[in-house]
XYZ file of C-alpha atoms in Angstrom:
442
model
C -27.606 -11.780 -50.756
C -25.335 -10.810 -53.648
C -27.769 -8.096 -54.666
C -27.881 -6.734 -51.113
C -24.100 -6.526 -50.844
C -23.871 -4.908 -54.270
C -26.333 -2.202 -53.183
C -24.281 -1.719 -49.980
C -21.161 -1.383 -52.103
C -22.795 1.311 -54.225
C -23.877 3.244 -51.107
C -20.385 3.032 -49.599
C -18.769 4.218 -52.808
C -21.143 7.138 -52.813
C -20.114 7.967 -49.227
C -16.479 8.124 -50.295
C -17.302 11.465 -51.952
C -15.910 10.358 -55.315
C -16.247 12.622 -58.288
C -19.417 12.180 -60.317
C -17.503 10.776 -63.297
C -15.565 8.267 -61.157
C -18.711 7.177 -59.331
C -20.613 6.627 -62.598
C -17.694 4.639 -64.014
C -17.579 2.364 -60.964
C -21.353 1.949 -61.057
C -21.167 0.927 -64.719
C -18.348 -1.517 -63.934
C -20.428 -3.150 -61.206
C -23.411 -3.394 -63.539
C -21.387 -5.121 -66.309
C -19.921 -7.618 -63.868
C -23.278 -8.578 -62.420
C -23.065 -9.585 -58.797
C -19.544 -11.062 -58.909
C -17.676 -7.845 -58.018
C -14.815 -8.433 -55.555
C -14.819 -6.376 -52.339
C -13.687 -6.533 -48.722
C -15.206 -5.389 -45.447
C -12.337 -4.216 -43.198
C -13.023 -1.633 -40.525
C -11.836 -0.253 -37.198
C -14.322 -0.586 -34.341
C -14.562 3.188 -33.975
C -13.523 6.304 -35.851
C -11.442 7.718 -32.961
C -9.891 6.841 -29.620
C -8.015 8.651 -26.846
C -5.092 7.812 -24.568
C -3.163 9.880 -22.027
C 0.592 10.001 -21.643
C 2.051 8.674 -18.396
C 5.355 8.870 -16.537
C 6.167 5.370 -17.830
C 5.904 3.703 -21.224
C 2.523 2.153 -21.942
C 1.227 -0.207 -24.602
C -2.334 0.165 -25.905
C -4.285 -2.042 -28.308
C -6.674 -1.076 -31.101
C -8.816 -3.709 -32.766
C -10.334 -3.954 -36.233
C -12.462 -6.575 -37.986
C -11.950 -8.220 -41.363
C -14.314 -9.919 -43.806
C -12.598 -10.973 -47.064
C -14.815 -13.867 -48.168
C -15.540 -12.105 -51.472
C -11.832 -11.593 -52.249
C -10.370 -14.022 -54.778
C -6.723 -15.125 -54.866
C -6.180 -13.997 -51.280
C -2.524 -15.102 -51.372
C -1.801 -12.197 -53.722
C -2.856 -9.540 -51.207
C -1.462 -8.276 -47.924
C -2.879 -5.884 -45.335
C -0.741 -3.003 -44.083
C -1.475 -0.397 -41.378
C -0.125 2.961 -42.545
C 0.488 6.127 -40.531
C -1.008 9.171 -42.235
C 1.883 11.600 -41.797
C -0.129 14.552 -43.108
C -2.652 14.303 -40.259
C -0.376 12.928 -37.517
C 0.979 15.584 -35.140
C 2.700 13.365 -32.559
C 6.420 13.023 -33.197
C 7.442 9.601 -34.487
C 10.022 9.271 -31.679
C 7.217 9.380 -29.094
C 5.384 6.246 -30.267
C 5.839 2.908 -32.018
C 3.325 0.853 -34.035
C 3.415 -2.941 -33.775
C 1.645 -4.667 -36.674
C 3.422 -6.685 -39.326
C 2.063 -6.730 -42.917
C -0.190 -9.797 -43.067
C -1.257 -11.913 -46.033
C -4.984 -11.652 -46.649
C -5.294 -15.423 -46.482
C -3.948 -15.353 -42.884
C -6.159 -12.598 -41.553
C -8.400 -13.377 -38.592
C -11.889 -12.027 -38.158
C -10.554 -9.863 -35.304
C -7.095 -8.296 -35.563
C -5.236 -6.050 -33.121
C -2.721 -3.265 -33.501
C -0.457 -2.429 -30.566
C 0.824 1.094 -29.963
C 3.655 1.910 -27.574
C 3.228 5.428 -26.181
C 6.522 6.507 -24.711
C 6.782 8.091 -21.276
C 6.625 11.832 -20.784
C 6.925 14.262 -17.881
C 5.999 17.519 -19.596
C 2.567 18.996 -20.036
C 1.702 19.519 -23.701
C -1.317 19.991 -25.915
C -3.194 16.999 -27.307
C -1.413 15.320 -30.226
C -2.831 12.904 -32.808
C -1.932 9.741 -34.710
C -3.956 8.795 -37.773
C -3.860 5.180 -38.975
C -5.188 3.900 -42.329
C -6.072 0.359 -43.359
C -4.571 -0.428 -46.732
C -4.840 -3.599 -48.862
C -1.829 -4.049 -51.167
C -1.293 -6.201 -54.225
C 2.414 -6.373 -54.801
C 3.834 -2.923 -54.149
C 0.684 -1.002 -55.057
C -2.574 -0.337 -53.271
C -5.139 -2.857 -54.480
C -8.115 -1.478 -56.375
C -10.548 -3.515 -54.322
C -13.533 -1.654 -52.834
C -13.706 -1.675 -49.020
C -17.244 -1.382 -47.646
C -16.026 -1.118 -44.021
C -17.353 1.807 -41.967
C -14.010 3.069 -40.635
C -10.969 2.590 -42.854
C -9.105 5.141 -40.716
C -8.876 5.909 -37.020
C -7.732 9.109 -35.314
C -5.975 8.499 -31.995
C -5.805 11.461 -29.614
C -2.767 11.400 -27.310
C -3.537 13.650 -24.357
C -0.726 15.244 -22.327
C 0.247 13.976 -18.907
C -2.024 15.448 -16.250
C -0.234 17.587 -13.683
C -1.274 19.892 -10.873
C -1.290 23.389 -12.356
C -0.847 25.219 -9.066
C -0.794 24.668 -5.339
C -3.363 27.307 -4.320
C -6.626 25.356 -4.740
C -6.289 21.597 -4.307
C -8.553 18.704 -3.456
C -7.320 15.321 -2.252
C -8.833 11.838 -2.346
C -6.980 8.830 -1.013
C -6.629 6.483 1.907
C -5.540 6.508 5.534
C -2.674 4.299 6.650
C -2.845 2.462 9.954
C 0.802 1.735 10.760
C -0.076 0.159 14.108
C -1.994 -2.688 12.471
C 0.527 -3.017 9.653
C 1.279 -1.003 6.522
C -2.061 -1.278 4.786
C -4.615 1.086 3.329
C -7.477 1.803 5.709
C -10.608 3.789 4.837
C -11.244 6.905 2.792
C -9.364 10.157 3.227
C -10.438 13.422 1.634
C -9.449 17.065 2.009
C -9.776 20.444 0.339
C -7.046 23.031 0.897
C -6.929 26.694 -0.116
C -3.641 28.526 0.295
C -3.340 32.253 -0.451
C -0.047 33.944 0.302
C -0.100 37.652 1.199
C 1.211 38.487 -2.306
C -1.899 36.890 -3.829
C -4.361 39.077 -1.880
C -5.571 42.569 -2.778
C -3.740 44.464 -0.031
C -0.774 42.053 -0.014
C -0.469 42.205 3.770
C -2.022 39.021 5.111
C -2.837 35.700 3.462
C -4.792 32.730 4.741
C -4.884 28.947 4.764
C -8.161 26.994 4.842
C -8.518 23.238 5.102
C -11.572 20.956 5.234
C -10.803 17.296 5.831
C -11.982 13.859 6.860
C -9.527 11.237 8.083
C -9.012 8.345 10.470
C -6.459 8.431 13.280
C -4.097 5.502 13.738
C -5.314 2.783 16.091
C -3.992 2.962 19.631
C -3.552 -0.420 21.282
C -2.899 -1.010 24.990
C -2.006 -4.619 25.804
C -0.958 -4.058 29.426
C -4.334 -4.843 30.981
C -4.760 -7.918 33.242
C -7.971 -9.763 34.113
C -8.049 -12.142 37.109
C -11.063 -14.299 37.935
C -12.068 -17.456 39.802
C -12.936 -20.226 37.370
C -13.556 -23.114 39.829
C -13.794 -24.088 43.499
C -13.239 -27.855 43.980
C -13.405 -30.111 47.047
C -10.303 -32.205 47.715
C -11.495 -33.902 50.926
C -13.973 -33.313 53.720
C -11.615 -30.808 55.309
C -9.856 -29.255 52.300
C -10.578 -27.749 48.928
C -8.850 -25.719 46.209
C -9.592 -22.456 44.406
C -8.520 -22.215 40.745
C -7.787 -18.705 39.455
C -7.332 -17.678 35.810
C -5.245 -14.738 34.596
C -5.783 -13.308 31.123
C -4.220 -10.444 29.163
C -6.571 -7.693 28.035
C -6.208 -5.594 24.872
C -7.804 -2.151 24.582
C -8.052 -0.670 21.054
C -9.165 2.841 20.111
C -9.471 4.677 16.802
C -11.211 7.880 15.751
C -12.831 9.105 12.537
C -12.347 12.852 12.302
C -14.112 15.633 10.400
C -12.462 19.015 10.706
C -12.281 22.594 9.500
C -9.071 24.615 9.932
C -8.371 28.256 9.128
C -5.257 30.283 9.713
C -4.221 33.836 8.705
C -0.665 34.175 7.379
C 1.772 37.006 8.181
C 5.112 36.676 6.447
C 8.173 36.445 8.692
C 10.844 35.773 6.111
C 11.174 34.714 2.486
C 13.850 33.213 0.289
C 13.429 33.112 -3.465
C 15.452 31.600 -6.266
C 14.714 31.402 -10.013
C 13.026 28.012 -9.626
C 11.851 27.860 -6.008
C 10.223 29.869 -3.209
C 10.582 29.313 0.550
C 8.313 31.310 2.896
C 7.921 31.312 6.685
C 4.728 32.748 8.187
C 3.343 33.518 11.638
C 0.007 31.722 11.645
C -2.441 31.679 14.576
C -5.277 29.251 13.919
C -8.818 28.223 14.718
C -9.932 24.602 14.269
C -13.129 22.653 14.888
C -12.986 18.845 15.013
C -15.786 16.303 15.284
C -14.506 12.891 16.345
C -16.399 9.633 16.309
C -14.337 7.348 18.526
C -14.694 3.605 18.890
C -13.100 1.590 21.674
C -13.020 -2.174 22.084
C -11.865 -4.460 24.903
C -11.000 -8.115 24.362
C -8.736 -10.811 25.808
C -5.847 -12.394 23.928
C -3.214 -15.042 24.414
C -3.387 -18.246 26.463
C -4.802 -17.974 30.010
C -2.668 -18.877 33.023
C -4.162 -21.062 35.781
C -3.193 -20.825 39.436
C -4.396 -23.378 42.009
C -4.588 -22.309 45.677
C -5.138 -25.136 48.233
C -7.174 -24.272 51.343
C -8.103 -26.034 54.602
C -11.688 -25.868 55.787
C -15.251 -26.373 54.728
C -15.849 -25.667 51.041
C -19.307 -24.304 51.859
C -17.714 -21.446 53.809
C -15.653 -20.256 50.782
C -16.848 -16.828 49.639
C -15.160 -16.922 46.245
C -17.396 -18.172 43.460
C -16.653 -18.967 39.760
C -16.997 -15.925 37.482
C -18.002 -15.862 33.829
C -15.555 -14.472 31.313
C -16.773 -10.998 30.258
C -17.752 -10.783 26.592
C -15.823 -8.464 24.240
C -17.009 -4.878 24.671
C -17.354 -2.204 21.994
C -18.252 1.416 22.719
C -18.780 4.279 20.273
C -19.031 7.906 21.339
C -18.795 11.400 19.865
C -16.399 14.184 20.824
C -16.052 17.815 19.782
C -12.945 19.972 20.037
C -12.293 23.673 19.489
C -8.610 24.512 19.189
C -7.398 28.118 19.286
C -3.768 28.205 18.212
C -1.979 31.282 19.605
C 1.581 30.396 18.693
C 1.908 28.994 15.197
C 4.290 28.905 12.256
C 3.670 27.899 8.662
C 6.507 26.884 6.322
C 5.883 26.619 2.574
C 8.347 25.431 -0.074
C 7.098 25.436 -3.663
C 8.695 24.738 -7.029
C 7.960 22.782 -10.206
C 9.158 19.532 -8.653
C 7.471 19.544 -5.238
C 5.307 21.370 -2.719
C 6.079 21.031 0.989
C 3.920 22.598 3.689
C 4.618 22.256 7.402
C 2.658 24.008 10.131
C 2.759 23.695 13.897
C 0.518 25.273 16.523
C 0.222 25.560 20.313
C -2.762 27.020 22.143
C -6.009 26.585 24.053
C -8.306 23.596 23.549
C -11.918 23.201 24.613
C -13.057 19.569 24.445
C -16.629 18.291 24.740
C -17.348 14.629 25.387
C -19.946 12.335 26.972
C -19.571 11.529 30.674
C -20.562 7.855 30.771
C -20.677 7.766 34.576
C -23.391 10.435 34.697
C -25.232 9.372 31.528
C -27.926 6.710 31.273
C -30.025 5.040 28.587
C -32.438 7.981 28.472
C -29.978 10.857 28.255
C -26.330 11.612 27.589
C -24.439 14.161 29.667
C -22.015 16.283 27.665
C -19.156 17.785 29.674
C -16.533 20.393 28.783
C -12.839 20.154 29.565
C -10.222 22.861 28.988
C -6.637 22.017 28.094
C -3.525 23.101 26.228
C -2.948 21.467 22.855
C -0.100 21.212 20.404
C -0.279 19.931 16.833
C 1.923 19.489 13.801
C 1.023 18.792 10.177
C 3.010 18.192 7.002
C 1.884 17.903 3.362
C 4.180 16.819 0.511
C 2.781 16.942 -3.058
C 4.464 15.873 -6.308
C 2.727 17.867 -9.093
C 3.188 15.559 -12.090
C 1.465 12.578 -10.507
C -0.431 14.499 -7.814
C 0.699 11.938 -5.215
C 0.513 13.481 -1.737
C 1.815 12.249 1.590
C 0.356 13.795 4.718
C 1.152 13.279 8.407
C -0.383 14.802 11.514
C -0.020 14.572 15.297
C -2.199 16.258 17.931
C -2.027 15.928 21.727
C -3.045 17.666 24.969
C -0.828 18.722 27.867
C -2.932 18.023 30.988
C -5.060 15.119 29.741
C -2.878 13.443 27.112
C -4.788 11.878 24.229
C -2.497 11.615 21.202
C -3.942 11.367 17.705
C -1.728 10.294 14.791
C -2.794 10.466 11.133
C -0.949 9.250 8.028
C -2.510 9.436 4.545
C -1.645 8.784 0.917
C -3.781 10.615 -1.627
C -3.908 12.108 -5.124
C -4.172 15.863 -5.482
C -6.293 17.465 -8.204
C -7.260 20.999 -9.186
C -10.719 22.080 -8.085
C -11.667 22.698 -11.721
C -11.248 18.945 -12.365
C -13.373 17.750 -9.463
C -16.274 17.028 -11.830
C -14.232 14.448 -13.737
C -14.049 12.244 -10.644
C -17.792 11.653 -10.699
C -18.252 11.163 -14.443
C -18.732 7.668 -15.849
C -15.564 5.941 -17.003
C -16.937 5.674 -20.541
C -17.082 9.460 -20.886
C -13.514 10.165 -19.728
């Protein structure tokens, strides 16, 4: 065992790229001392690590292992973690290292260093912190060989990730169903492309394109009433009573929507300042929406009983007890084409926020299944024309990418309101690949 560790020590010393004379001297020293040469095995788990700055302070841990069984007089030594200022590019005011000098005799097999990375809101290039493991005897570095693999670690501090621009953005997040309580419900995704007229070749007309998938807020109607006969009971030979039950009925409907929206943009007015731009556009639109709608009917609350006494023969009573209908769930598909004739698009953009609001009024062509004419063998699709109006708003904070979106759509002649509220994180299209990479490779 001693021989094996001595050979390992020689190999490690060779890896240190010492001068030939120094290496030969150390080799001779080891040979004269036989197999009783003192050494330690202290090493970081890896040669490098990476963290990213955030909008708040964060504390990260870095571990290293220690093996000092071959070190004599351990009380005379202490371990210190030193910052290599020559290879550290992150300013000292942007981080703090938490690790007190520790006596060798009190070292554990696994030790941890804690680093406080202070908050930041500015995008910057990647900075580095280099840490070295040093064993001291008194005030000087101990001349004890360390056969550990990684005596130093390079920590890469990546800049805070922000949205670089508002022209090409993807969104992934969740829908909010405010009717059933403020809670996250289901996946929301979208991809938006916004090109102002100034960003096009002829600089006359821009466009806005959006592809999305969302869920509309649940719509609940609790005004329904169900009345039924639950019993007919004889009281005497010439009288009987009919017992009626009244229950409240709840109807719930929600829709999952997939849509594509495109709108040309003609500038109406513009207001610019050194740090912000506000534009108003005339924007007719064309939109296709596929909706998968689910409805459910169920009873709720305590039933109310009503007893009606009657005179006569019970056998002549026509009313008979009725079973309570079971809860009913229906799912059906709808398709809508909306042609917006009157539309405006408002865009406010600066380094702090992006706000987009667009409203539209126009012609709607809706296609849905007529359940009265359909049967188990075939479904009858019918078309219905209407006037629609819709409004949408997107608010994006670029440093975090947090985006709030709200939408309302309804029809004039056959009202069917749809409300959508989402919370998502915006990202540049160029970074879409990072979403699908394994966590270990990020």
